[in-house]
CSV table of C-alpha atoms in Angstrom, one decimal:
chain,number,residue,atom,x,y,z
T,167,MET,CA,-37.6,9.8,10.2
T,168,LEU,CA,-35.3,8.4,7.6
T,169,SER,CA,-34.2,4.7,7.7
T,170,PHE,CA,-30.6,3.8,7.8
T,171,SER,CA,-30.6,2.9,4.2
T,172,ASP,CA,-32.0,6.3,3.4
T,173,ARG,CA,-29.1,8.1,5.0
T,174,PRO,CA,-26.2,9.3,2.8
T,175,PRO,CA,-22.8,7.7,3.1
T,176,VAL,CA,-20.7,9.0,6.0
T,177,PHE,CA,-18.4,11.9,5.1
T,178,LEU,CA,-20.2,12.2,1.7
T,179,ARG,CA,-18.9,15.7,1.1
T,180,TRP,CA,-15.3,14.6,1.5
T,181,ARG,CA,-15.7,11.3,-0.3
T,182,SER,CA,-17.4,12.9,-3.3
T,183,SER,CA,-15.0,15.8,-3.5
T,184,THR,CA,-13.0,16.5,-6.6
T,185,THR,CA,-9.9,16.7,-4.5
T,186,LEU,CA,-10.1,13.2,-3.2
T,187,ILE,CA,-10.9,11.9,-6.7
T,188,LEU,CA,-7.9,13.7,-8.2
T,189,LEU,CA,-5.7,12.4,-5.4
T,190,ALA,CA,-6.8,8.8,-5.9
T,191,VAL,CA,-6.2,9.0,-9.7
T,192,PHE,CA,-2.9,10.7,-9.1
T,193,ILE,CA,-1.7,7.9,-6.9
T,194,GLY,CA,-3.0,5.3,-9.3
T,195,VAL,CA,-1.1,6.8,-12.2
T,196,LEU,CA,2.0,7.2,-10.0
T,197,VAL,CA,1.9,3.5,-9.0
T,198,ASP,CA,1.5,2.4,-12.5
T,199,THR,CA,4.3,4.6,-13.8
T,200,ALA,CA,6.6,3.7,-10.9
T,201,ALA,CA,5.9,0.0,-11.6
T,202,PHE,CA,7.1,0.7,-15.2
T,203,SER,CA,10.1,2.8,-14.3
T,204,ILE,CA,11.4,1.2,-11.2
T,205,ALA,CA,12.7,-1.7,-13.2
T,206,ALA,CA,15.0,0.3,-15.4
T,207,PRO,CA,18.0,0.8,-13.1
T,208,ILE,CA,17.8,-2.6,-11.5
T,209,ILE,CA,17.2,-5.0,-14.3
T,210,PRO,CA,20.7,-4.9,-15.8
T,211,PHE,CA,22.3,-5.6,-12.4
T,212,ARG,CA,19.7,-8.3,-11.5
T,213,LEU,CA,20.3,-10.1,-14.8
T,214,GLU,CA,24.0,-10.1,-14.3
T,215,GLN,CA,23.5,-11.3,-10.7
T,216,LEU,CA,21.5,-14.3,-12.1
T,217,GLY,CA,24.4,-15.1,-14.4
T,218,TYR,CA,23.2,-13.6,-17.7
T,219,GLU,CA,25.7,-12.0,-20.1
T,220,SER,CA,25.2,-9.3,-22.8
T,221,VAL,CA,22.2,-8.0,-20.9
T,222,GLY,CA,21.4,-5.0,-23.2
T,223,ASP,CA,18.9,-6.7,-25.4
T,224,LYS,CA,17.3,-8.6,-22.5
T,225,VAL,CA,16.8,-5.3,-20.7
T,226,GLY,CA,15.0,-4.0,-23.7
T,227,TRP,CA,12.6,-6.9,-23.9
T,228,ILE,CA,11.8,-6.9,-20.2
T,229,ILE,CA,11.0,-3.2,-20.3
T,230,ALA,CA,9.0,-3.6,-23.6
T,231,CYS,CA,6.8,-6.4,-22.2
T,232,PHE,CA,5.1,-3.8,-20.0
T,233,GLY,CA,4.1,-2.0,-23.1
T,234,ALA,CA,3.0,-5.2,-24.7
T,235,GLY,CA,0.7,-5.9,-21.8
T,236,LEU,CA,-0.8,-2.4,-22.1
T,237,ILE,CA,-1.5,-3.1,-25.8
T,238,ALA,CA,-3.0,-6.4,-25.2
T,239,ALA,CA,-5.5,-5.2,-22.6
T,240,THR,CA,-6.5,-1.9,-24.3
T,241,PRO,CA,-9.2,-3.3,-26.6
T,242,ILE,CA,-10.9,-4.9,-23.6
T,243,ALA,CA,-10.6,-1.7,-21.6
T,244,VAL,CA,-12.1,0.3,-24.5
T,245,TYR,CA,-15.1,-2.1,-24.7
T,246,VAL,CA,-15.8,-2.3,-21.0
T,247,GLY,CA,-15.3,1.5,-20.6
T,248,SER,CA,-17.9,2.2,-23.3
T,249,LYS,CA,-20.5,-0.2,-21.7
T,250,VAL,CA,-20.0,0.4,-18.0
T,251,SER,CA,-20.5,3.8,-16.3
T,252,ASN,CA,-19.1,2.6,-13.0
T,253,ARG,CA,-15.4,3.5,-12.7
T,254,GLN,CA,-14.7,2.3,-9.2
T,255,LEU,CA,-15.1,-1.4,-9.6
T,256,PRO,CA,-12.7,-1.7,-12.7
T,257,LEU,CA,-10.2,0.4,-10.8
T,258,LEU,CA,-10.3,-1.9,-7.8
T,259,ALA,CA,-9.9,-4.9,-10.1
T,260,GLY,CA,-6.9,-3.2,-11.7
T,261,LEU,CA,-5.3,-2.5,-8.4
T,262,LEU,CA,-5.7,-6.2,-7.2
T,263,SER,CA,-4.4,-7.4,-10.5
T,264,MET,CA,-1.4,-5.1,-10.3
T,265,ALA,CA,-0.6,-6.4,-6.8
T,266,GLY,CA,-0.5,-10.0,-8.2
T,267,ALA,CA,1.8,-9.0,-11.0
T,268,LEU,CA,4.2,-7.2,-8.7
T,269,ILE,CA,4.4,-10.2,-6.4
T,270,LEU,CA,5.2,-12.4,-9.4
T,271,PHE,CA,7.9,-10.0,-10.5
T,272,MET,CA,9.3,-9.9,-6.9
T,273,GLU,CA,9.7,-13.7,-6.9
T,274,SER,CA,11.1,-14.0,-10.5
T,275,ASP,CA,14.4,-15.7,-10.7
T,276,SER,CA,14.7,-16.1,-14.5
T,277,PHE,CA,14.4,-14.0,-17.6
T,278,VAL,CA,11.2,-15.7,-18.7
T,279,ALA,CA,9.5,-15.1,-15.4
T,280,MET,CA,10.4,-11.4,-15.5
T,281,LEU,CA,8.8,-11.2,-19.0
T,282,ILE,CA,5.6,-12.7,-17.8
T,283,ALA,CA,5.4,-10.5,-14.7
T,284,ARG,CA,6.0,-7.4,-16.8
T,285,LEU,CA,3.4,-8.4,-19.3
T,286,TRP,CA,0.9,-8.8,-16.5
T,287,GLN,CA,1.9,-5.5,-15.0
T,288,GLY,CA,1.2,-3.7,-18.3
T,289,MET,CA,-2.3,-5.3,-18.6
T,290,SER,CA,-3.1,-4.1,-15.1
T,291,GLY,CA,-1.8,-0.7,-15.8
T,292,THR,CA,-4.2,-0.3,-18.7
T,293,ILE,CA,-7.1,-0.4,-16.3
T,294,LEU,CA,-5.6,2.1,-14.0
T,295,TRP,CA,-4.9,4.6,-16.8
T,296,THR,CA,-8.1,4.2,-18.8
T,297,PHE,CA,-10.7,4.2,-16.0
T,298,GLY,CA,-8.7,6.6,-13.9
T,299,LEU,CA,-8.5,9.4,-16.5
T,300,ALA,CA,-12.2,8.7,-17.4
T,301,LEU,CA,-13.1,9.2,-13.8
T,302,VAL,CA,-11.5,12.6,-13.9
T,303,ILE,CA,-13.4,13.6,-17.0
T,304,ASP,CA,-16.6,12.4,-15.3
T,305,SER,CA,-16.0,14.4,-12.2
T,306,VAL,CA,-14.9,17.9,-13.2
T,307,PRO,CA,-16.6,20.8,-15.1
T,308,GLU,CA,-15.3,21.4,-18.6
T,309,HIS,CA,-13.5,24.6,-17.7
T,310,ARG,CA,-11.4,22.7,-15.2
T,311,VAL,CA,-10.5,19.7,-17.3
T,312,GLY,CA,-7.0,21.0,-18.3
T,313,ALA,CA,-5.9,21.9,-14.8
T,314,SER,CA,-7.3,18.7,-13.4
T,315,LEU,CA,-5.5,16.6,-16.1
T,316,GLY,CA,-2.3,18.5,-15.4
T,317,THR,CA,-2.6,17.6,-11.7
T,318,VAL,CA,-3.3,14.0,-12.4
T,319,MET,CA,-0.6,13.7,-15.1
T,320,ALA,CA,1.9,15.0,-12.5
T,321,GLY,CA,1.5,11.5,-11.1
T,322,PHE,CA,3.0,10.2,-14.3
T,323,SER,CA,6.0,12.4,-13.6
T,324,ALA,CA,6.1,11.5,-10.0
T,325,GLY,CA,6.2,7.8,-10.9
T,326,GLU,CA,9.0,8.4,-13.2
T,327,ALA,CA,10.7,10.4,-10.5
T,328,ILE,CA,10.5,8.0,-7.6
T,329,GLY,CA,10.7,4.7,-9.5
T,330,PRO,CA,14.3,4.6,-10.6
T,331,PRO,CA,16.0,6.3,-7.6
T,332,ILE,CA,14.0,4.4,-5.0
T,333,GLY,CA,14.4,1.2,-7.0
T,334,GLY,CA,18.1,1.6,-7.2
T,335,VAL,CA,18.6,2.5,-3.5
T,336,LEU,CA,16.3,-0.2,-2.2
T,337,TYR,CA,17.9,-2.8,-4.5
T,338,ARG,CA,21.4,-2.0,-3.4
T,339,HIS,CA,20.7,-1.9,0.4
T,340,LEU,CA,17.8,-4.3,0.9
T,341,GLY,CA,17.8,-6.6,-2.1
T,342,PHE,CA,15.7,-7.3,-5.2
T,343,ARG,CA,12.4,-7.7,-3.4
T,344,ALA,CA,12.6,-4.4,-1.6
T,345,PRO,CA,11.5,-2.1,-4.6
T,346,THR,CA,8.4,-4.3,-5.1
T,347,VAL,CA,7.5,-4.2,-1.5
T,348,PHE,CA,7.6,-0.4,-1.7
T,349,LEU,CA,5.2,-0.5,-4.7
T,350,LEU,CA,2.8,-2.8,-2.8
T,351,ILE,CA,2.7,-0.4,0.1
T,352,LEU,CA,1.7,2.4,-2.4
T,353,LEU,CA,-0.9,0.1,-3.8
T,354,GLY,CA,-2.4,-0.4,-0.4
T,355,PHE,CA,-2.7,3.3,0.2
T,356,ASP,CA,-4.3,3.7,-3.3
T,357,LEU,CA,-6.7,0.9,-2.4
T,358,VAL,CA,-7.9,2.8,0.7
T,359,LEU,CA,-8.5,5.9,-1.4
T,360,ARG,CA,-10.5,3.9,-4.1
T,361,LEU,CA,-12.7,2.4,-1.4
T,362,ALA,CA,-13.4,5.8,0.1
T,363,ILE,CA,-14.5,7.5,-3.2
T,364,VAL,CA,-18.1,8.2,-3.8
T,365,GLU,CA,-18.5,8.9,-7.6
T,366,LYS,CA,-20.2,12.1,-8.6
T,367,LYS,CA,-23.1,10.3,-10.2
T,368,THR,CA,-23.8,8.6,-6.9
T,369,ALA,CA,-23.6,11.9,-5.0
T,370,LEU,CA,-26.0,13.4,-7.5
T,371,LYS,CA,-28.6,10.8,-6.6
T,372,TRP,CA,-28.4,11.9,-2.9
T,373,ILE,CA,-28.8,15.5,-4.0
T,374,GLU,CA,-31.9,14.4,-5.8
T,375,LYS,CA,-33.2,13.0,-2.5
T,376,GLY,CA,-32.7,16.4,-0.7
T,377,VAL,CA,-29.1,16.1,0.6
T,378,VAL,CA,-27.1,19.4,0.2
T,379,ILE,CA,-23.4,19.0,-0.3
T,380,PRO,CA,-21.5,22.3,0.3
T,381,GLY,CA,-19.3,23.3,-2.7
T,382,PHE,CA,-20.3,20.2,-4.8
T,383,SER,CA,-19.5,20.4,-8.5
T,384,ALA,CA,-19.8,18.1,-11.4
T,385,PRO,CA,-20.1,18.4,-15.2
T,386,ASN,CA,-23.3,20.2,-16.2
T,387,TYR,CA,-24.2,20.8,-12.6
T,388,PRO,CA,-24.1,24.2,-10.8
T,389,ALA,CA,-22.1,24.4,-7.6
T,390,ALA,CA,-24.2,23.7,-4.5
T,391,HIS,CA,-24.9,26.4,-2.0
T,392,ASP,CA,-22.7,26.4,1.1
T,393,GLU,CA,-25.1,24.6,3.5
T,394,VAL,CA,-24.7,22.0,6.1
T,395,LEU,CA,-24.8,18.4,4.7
T,396,GLU,CA,-28.0,16.9,6.1
T,397,PRO,CA,-30.6,14.5,4.8
T,398,LYS,CA,-34.0,16.2,4.4
T,399,ASP,CA,-37.4,14.6,4.2
T,400,VAL,CA,-38.5,16.8,1.2
T,401,SER,CA,-39.2,16.2,-2.4
T,402,PRO,CA,-36.3,16.3,-4.9
T,403,ALA,CA,-37.9,19.3,-6.6
T,404,ALA,CA,-37.1,21.3,-3.5
T,405,THR,CA,-33.4,21.1,-4.0
T,406,ILE,CA,-32.7,20.3,-7.6
T,407,PRO,CA,-32.1,23.3,-9.7
T,408,GLU,CA,-35.0,24.4,-11.9
T,409,GLY,CA,-35.2,22.5,-15.2
T,410,ALA,CA,-32.7,19.8,-14.1
T,411,ALA,CA,-35.3,17.2,-13.2
T,412,GLU,CA,-36.5,16.8,-16.7
T,413,LYS,CA,-33.0,16.1,-17.9
T,414,GLY,CA,-32.7,13.0,-15.7
T,415,GLN,CA,-29.9,12.8,-13.1
T,416,LEU,CA,-29.1,16.5,-13.7
T,417,ALA,CA,-28.0,16.1,-17.3
T,418,VAL,CA,-25.1,13.8,-16.7
T,419,SER,CA,-26.3,10.8,-18.8
T,420,GLN,CA,-23.7,11.7,-21.4
T,421,ASP,CA,-20.9,11.4,-19.0
T,422,PHE,CA,-22.1,8.6,-16.7
T,423,ALA,CA,-23.8,6.1,-18.9
T,424,SER,CA,-23.0,4.2,-22.0
T,425,THR,CA,-24.2,5.8,-25.2
T,426,GLY,CA,-24.8,2.5,-26.9
T,427,SER,CA,-23.1,3.7,-30.1
T,428,ASN,CA,-21.0,1.5,-32.3
T,429,LEU,CA,-17.6,1.3,-30.5
T,430,TRP,CA,-15.3,0.9,-33.4
T,431,ARG,CA,-17.2,3.3,-35.7
T,432,THR,CA,-16.9,6.0,-33.0
T,433,THR,CA,-13.2,5.2,-32.6
T,434,TRP,CA,-12.7,5.5,-36.3
T,435,ARG,CA,-14.4,8.9,-36.3
T,436,LEU,CA,-12.2,10.1,-33.5
T,437,VAL,CA,-8.9,9.2,-35.1
T,438,GLN,CA,-10.0,10.9,-38.3
T,439,ASP,CA,-9.9,14.2,-36.4
T,440,PRO,CA,-6.4,15.7,-37.1
T,441,ARG,CA,-6.3,17.2,-33.6
T,442,ALA,CA,-7.0,13.8,-32.0
T,443,SER,CA,-4.6,12.0,-34.4
T,444,VAL,CA,-1.7,14.3,-33.5
T,445,ALA,CA,-2.4,13.9,-29.8
T,446,ILE,CA,-2.4,10.1,-30.1
T,447,GLY,CA,0.7,10.3,-32.2
T,448,ILE,CA,2.5,12.4,-29.6
T,449,ALA,CA,1.5,9.9,-26.9
T,450,MET,CA,3.1,7.1,-28.9
T,451,LEU,CA,6.2,9.3,-29.6
T,452,TYR,CA,6.4,10.0,-25.8
T,453,GLY,CA,6.5,6.2,-25.2
T,454,VAL,CA,9.2,5.7,-27.8
T,455,VAL,CA,11.4,8.5,-26.5
T,456,PHE,CA,11.2,7.3,-22.9
T,457,GLY,CA,11.7,3.7,-23.9
T,458,LEU,CA,14.9,4.6,-25.7
T,459,LEU,CA,16.1,6.7,-22.8
T,460,ASP,CA,15.2,4.1,-20.2
T,461,THR,CA,17.1,1.4,-22.0
T,462,GLY,CA,20.2,3.4,-23.1
T,463,MET,CA,20.8,5.9,-20.3
T,464,VAL,CA,21.4,3.3,-17.5
T,465,LEU,CA,24.0,1.5,-19.5
T,466,TYR,CA,25.5,4.8,-20.6
T,467,VAL,CA,25.9,6.4,-17.2
T,468,LYS,CA,27.3,3.1,-15.8
T,469,ASP,CA,30.0,3.1,-18.5
T,470,GLN,CA,30.6,6.9,-18.8
T,471,TYR,CA,30.5,7.9,-15.2
T,472,GLY,CA,30.9,4.6,-13.3
T,473,LEU,CA,27.5,4.8,-11.6
T,474,ASP,CA,26.1,1.8,-9.8
T,475,GLU,CA,22.4,0.8,-9.6
T,476,GLN,CA,21.8,3.5,-7.0
T,477,GLY,CA,23.4,6.3,-8.9
T,478,ALA,CA,21.8,5.2,-12.2
T,479,GLY,CA,18.4,5.3,-10.5
T,480,LEU,CA,19.0,8.8,-9.0
T,481,ILE,CA,20.0,10.2,-12.4
T,482,PHE,CA,16.3,9.8,-13.5
T,483,ILE,CA,15.2,12.4,-11.0
T,484,ALA,CA,16.6,15.1,-13.3
T,485,VAL,CA,14.2,14.2,-16.1
T,486,VAL,CA,11.0,14.2,-14.2
T,487,VAL,CA,11.2,16.5,-11.2
T,488,PRO,CA,10.6,19.6,-13.3
T,489,SER,CA,7.3,18.3,-14.3
T,490,PHE,CA,5.9,18.7,-10.7
T,491,ILE,CA,5.8,22.4,-11.5
T,492,VAL,CA,5.6,22.4,-15.3
T,493,SER,CA,2.7,20.0,-15.7
T,494,PRO,CA,0.2,21.9,-13.5
T,495,LEU,CA,1.3,25.2,-15.1
T,496,ALA,CA,0.8,23.7,-18.6
T,497,GLY,CA,-2.7,22.6,-17.6
T,498,TRP,CA,-3.5,26.1,-16.2
T,499,PHE,CA,-2.2,27.7,-19.4
T,500,THR,CA,-4.1,25.3,-21.6
T,501,ASP,CA,-7.4,26.0,-19.8
T,502,ARG,CA,-7.0,29.7,-20.4
T,503,TYR,CA,-5.1,30.1,-23.7
T,504,GLY,CA,-5.3,26.7,-25.5
T,505,SER,CA,-3.0,23.8,-25.8
T,506,LYS,CA,-1.0,24.9,-28.9
T,507,TRP,CA,1.5,27.2,-27.1
T,508,PRO,CA,2.6,24.9,-24.3
T,509,ALA,CA,2.8,21.8,-26.7
T,510,THR,CA,4.8,23.7,-29.3
T,511,LEU,CA,7.1,25.1,-26.7
T,512,GLY,CA,7.6,21.6,-25.3
T,513,VAL,CA,8.6,19.9,-28.6
T,514,THR,CA,10.8,22.8,-29.5
T,515,MET,CA,12.6,22.7,-26.2
T,516,PHE,CA,13.0,18.9,-26.4
T,517,VAL,CA,14.5,19.1,-29.9
T,518,ALA,CA,16.9,21.8,-28.8
T,519,THR,CA,18.1,20.2,-25.6
T,520,TYR,CA,18.0,16.4,-26.1
T,521,PRO,CA,21.2,16.3,-28.3
T,522,LEU,CA,23.0,18.2,-25.6
T,523,LEU,CA,23.1,14.9,-23.6
T,524,LEU,CA,25.8,13.7,-26.1
T,525,ILE,CA,28.3,16.4,-24.8
T,526,GLU,CA,31.0,14.6,-22.9
T,527,GLY,CA,31.3,16.8,-19.9
T,528,PRO,CA,31.1,16.4,-16.1
T,529,LEU,CA,28.1,14.6,-14.5
T,530,PRO,CA,26.5,17.8,-13.2
T,531,LEU,CA,26.3,19.2,-16.7
T,532,PHE,CA,24.7,16.0,-17.9
T,533,VAL,CA,22.1,16.2,-15.1
T,534,PHE,CA,21.4,19.9,-16.1
T,535,PHE,CA,20.7,18.9,-19.7
T,536,LEU,CA,18.4,16.1,-18.4
T,537,VAL,CA,16.4,18.8,-16.4
T,538,LEU,CA,15.9,20.8,-19.6
T,539,VAL,CA,14.7,17.7,-21.4
T,540,GLY,CA,12.3,17.0,-18.6
T,541,VAL,CA,10.8,20.5,-18.9
T,542,GLY,CA,10.2,20.0,-22.6
T,543,LEU,CA,8.5,16.7,-22.2
T,544,SER,CA,6.3,18.0,-19.3
T,545,CYS,CA,5.0,20.8,-21.5
T,546,VAL,CA,3.6,18.3,-24.0
T,547,VAL,CA,1.7,15.7,-22.0
T,548,THR,CA,-1.1,17.8,-20.4
T,549,PRO,CA,-2.0,19.6,-23.7
T,550,THR,CA,-2.1,16.2,-25.4
T,551,THR,CA,-4.6,14.7,-23.0
T,552,HIS,CA,-6.6,17.9,-23.1
T,553,ASP,CA,-6.8,17.8,-26.9
T,554,LEU,CA,-8.1,14.3,-26.8
T,555,ASN,CA,-10.9,15.3,-24.4
T,556,VAL,CA,-11.8,18.2,-26.7
T,557,ALA,CA,-11.9,15.9,-29.7
T,558,ALA,CA,-14.0,13.4,-27.9
T,559,ALA,CA,-16.5,16.1,-26.9
T,560,ALA,CA,-17.0,16.9,-30.6
T,561,THR,CA,-17.3,13.2,-31.6
T,562,PRO,CA,-20.8,11.8,-31.2
T,563,GLY,CA,-20.8,8.6,-29.0
T,564,ALA,CA,-17.2,9.0,-27.8
T,565,GLU,CA,-16.8,8.0,-24.1
T,566,PRO,CA,-14.0,9.3,-21.8
T,567,ALA,CA,-12.8,5.7,-21.1
T,568,GLN,CA,-12.7,5.0,-24.8
T,569,VAL,CA,-10.7,8.1,-25.6
T,570,PHE,CA,-8.1,7.6,-22.9
T,571,ALA,CA,-7.8,3.9,-23.8
T,572,LEU,CA,-6.6,5.2,-27.2
T,573,PHE,CA,-4.1,7.5,-25.5
T,574,ASN,CA,-3.0,4.5,-23.4
T,575,LEU,CA,-2.7,2.3,-26.5
T,576,ALA,CA,-0.6,4.8,-28.3
T,577,PHE,CA,1.7,5.3,-25.4
T,578,SER,CA,1.9,1.5,-25.0
T,579,LEU,CA,2.9,1.0,-28.6
T,580,GLY,CA,5.7,3.5,-28.0
T,581,SER,CA,6.7,1.9,-24.8
T,582,PHE,CA,6.9,-1.4,-26.6
T,583,ILE,CA,8.8,-0.2,-29.7
T,584,GLY,CA,11.3,2.1,-27.9
T,585,PRO,CA,12.9,-0.3,-25.4
T,586,ILE,CA,13.2,-3.1,-28.0
T,587,CYS,CA,14.9,-0.8,-30.5
T,588,GLY,CA,17.0,0.7,-27.7
T,589,GLY,CA,18.0,-2.6,-26.4
T,590,GLN,CA,19.1,-4.0,-29.7
T,591,ILE,CA,21.0,-0.8,-30.6
T,592,MET,CA,22.9,-0.9,-27.2
T,593,HIS,CA,23.6,-4.6,-27.6
T,594,SER,CA,25.0,-4.3,-31.2
T,595,MET,CA,27.2,-1.2,-30.6
T,596,SER,CA,29.6,0.2,-28.1
T,597,THR,CA,27.9,1.9,-25.2
T,598,ARG,CA,28.9,5.4,-26.4
T,599,ASN,CA,27.9,4.8,-30.0
T,600,GLY,CA,24.7,3.1,-28.9
T,601,PHE,CA,23.6,6.1,-26.8
T,602,VAL,CA,24.5,8.5,-29.6
T,603,THR,CA,22.2,6.5,-31.9
T,604,VAL,CA,19.2,6.3,-29.6
T,605,THR,CA,19.5,10.0,-28.7
T,606,SER,CA,19.7,10.9,-32.4
T,607,ILE,CA,16.7,8.8,-33.2
T,608,GLY,CA,14.6,10.4,-30.5
T,609,THR,CA,15.6,13.9,-31.5
T,610,ALA,CA,14.8,13.2,-35.2
T,611,LEU,CA,11.4,11.7,-34.5
T,612,VAL,CA,10.3,14.6,-32.3
T,613,ALA,CA,11.6,17.1,-34.9
T,614,LEU,CA,9.5,15.5,-37.6
T,615,ALA,CA,6.4,15.7,-35.4
T,616,ALA,CA,7.0,19.4,-34.4
T,617,PRO,CA,5.2,20.9,-37.5
T,618,LEU,CA,2.2,18.7,-36.9
T,619,VAL,CA,2.0,19.9,-33.3
T,620,LEU,CA,2.2,23.6,-34.5
T,621,VAL,CA,-0.5,23.1,-37.1
T,622,TYR,CA,-3.1,20.9,-35.4
T,623,THR,CA,-2.6,20.9,-31.6
T,624,GLY,CA,-5.1,23.3,-30.0
T,625,GLY,CA,-6.9,23.8,-33.3
T,626,ARG,CA,-5.8,24.2,-36.9
T,627,LEU,CA,-3.3,26.9,-37.6
T,628,ARG,CA,-5.1,29.5,-39.7
T,629,CYS,CA,-3.6,32.4,-41.6
T,630,GLY,CA,-0.4,32.4,-39.6
T,631,VAL,CA,-2.3,33.1,-36.4
T,632,LEU,CA,-2.5,30.7,-33.5
T,633,ARG,CA,-6.2,30.4,-32.7
T,634,ARG,CA,-7.8,28.3,-30.1
T,635,GLU,CA,-10.7,26.2,-31.4
T,636,ARG,CA,-14.0,27.6,-30.1
T,637,ASP,CA,-15.4,24.0,-29.9
T,638,GLU,CA,-13.6,23.6,-26.6
T,639,ASN,CA,-16.3,25.7,-25.0
T,640,ALA,CA,-19.2,24.0,-26.9
T,641,THR,CA,-21.8,22.2,-25.0
């Protein structure tokens, strides 16, 4: 008989499943992104309600403080991620911290209080991003990384999609606190999922003890046979695949334990890889473009089309809804054919469609152009995260948490620079001229980056032929 402590956790098959892990990380990314985006349509109206005038620059600073918090917390997340193999505890801490930051923002009645709350939100978001994406890499076989990241990054799009419209609608009908209460409810759901998860490395320990988990998969581990989950009083050698015992925990030490390498030396080696550098640069550019758009578009549609906070929030749906389809497709395509094609298509489409927002036509036409912009942006994000993972696999000592902390840092820098620049531009010009300027800047920056994406994303361009780097399949 096995003692109670020798029995596996209840519902181990479900709790260690890749589906649950991806769902939890998806929700975490969604909550973090929604916390960032939900403020965009309501901050201008809230500041005016509090008696502030000329709110354009203040909106930029409040939005940018989220990025500043991400930047401030990233070095800590990088260090902790390289030393700690456990992902669940940091993620739980990040959720609780985010809850505190949201409550502070909900109770803010001044510009300064909003700045502090947004800074705190950004610091909490760093944990959710860094350890969440690292948990995905820890949990899925290499050939499924692209599709898995595409699924998770759809949470980014979902957060951008639900944040502004729900924020605008709830603010108008239920007041300033209502959007934050909505986010706290999402956090509660995410907390339940986090507590339910059994990490793959923990499940592997139970497999070593003789437990069979039907359909189980993990990096460097063959899928289990479809047998009933049941603890068995047998030696580990009876159920561990031949040759795995000598490797220690089924050859997952690279993914689940700290390498002990020099953190900053590893980081430097990683950014010297052109493929990784371009991916990091694209992440930063993504933050700049969205920061400019978040700051300028609310004021523009308010002035150009007479939209209130509810209408301004709903307009954001057009940018991000396409990504629910495009992001998973981009991940699927990346797994099979490489990341160069979807990334190049995305930046090309963005450069071609973003200036169309300047056409002074009816609102439905403006929304249609926003949909095209959203498709272009969605084609870029998943290949970017996939390229970072490939570069990390080829960099000795690189850890998933470390790699995605760099991604988060780059996006954070963009999220800090974009709103500040956009806010100052919108404050110093007329609304129309300001929106023309921020749109032109975003288009020019992406156009300058397009050749680098073509040459380096998915492997260096050689002899005019787009080739996928074979190191993606290296072990």
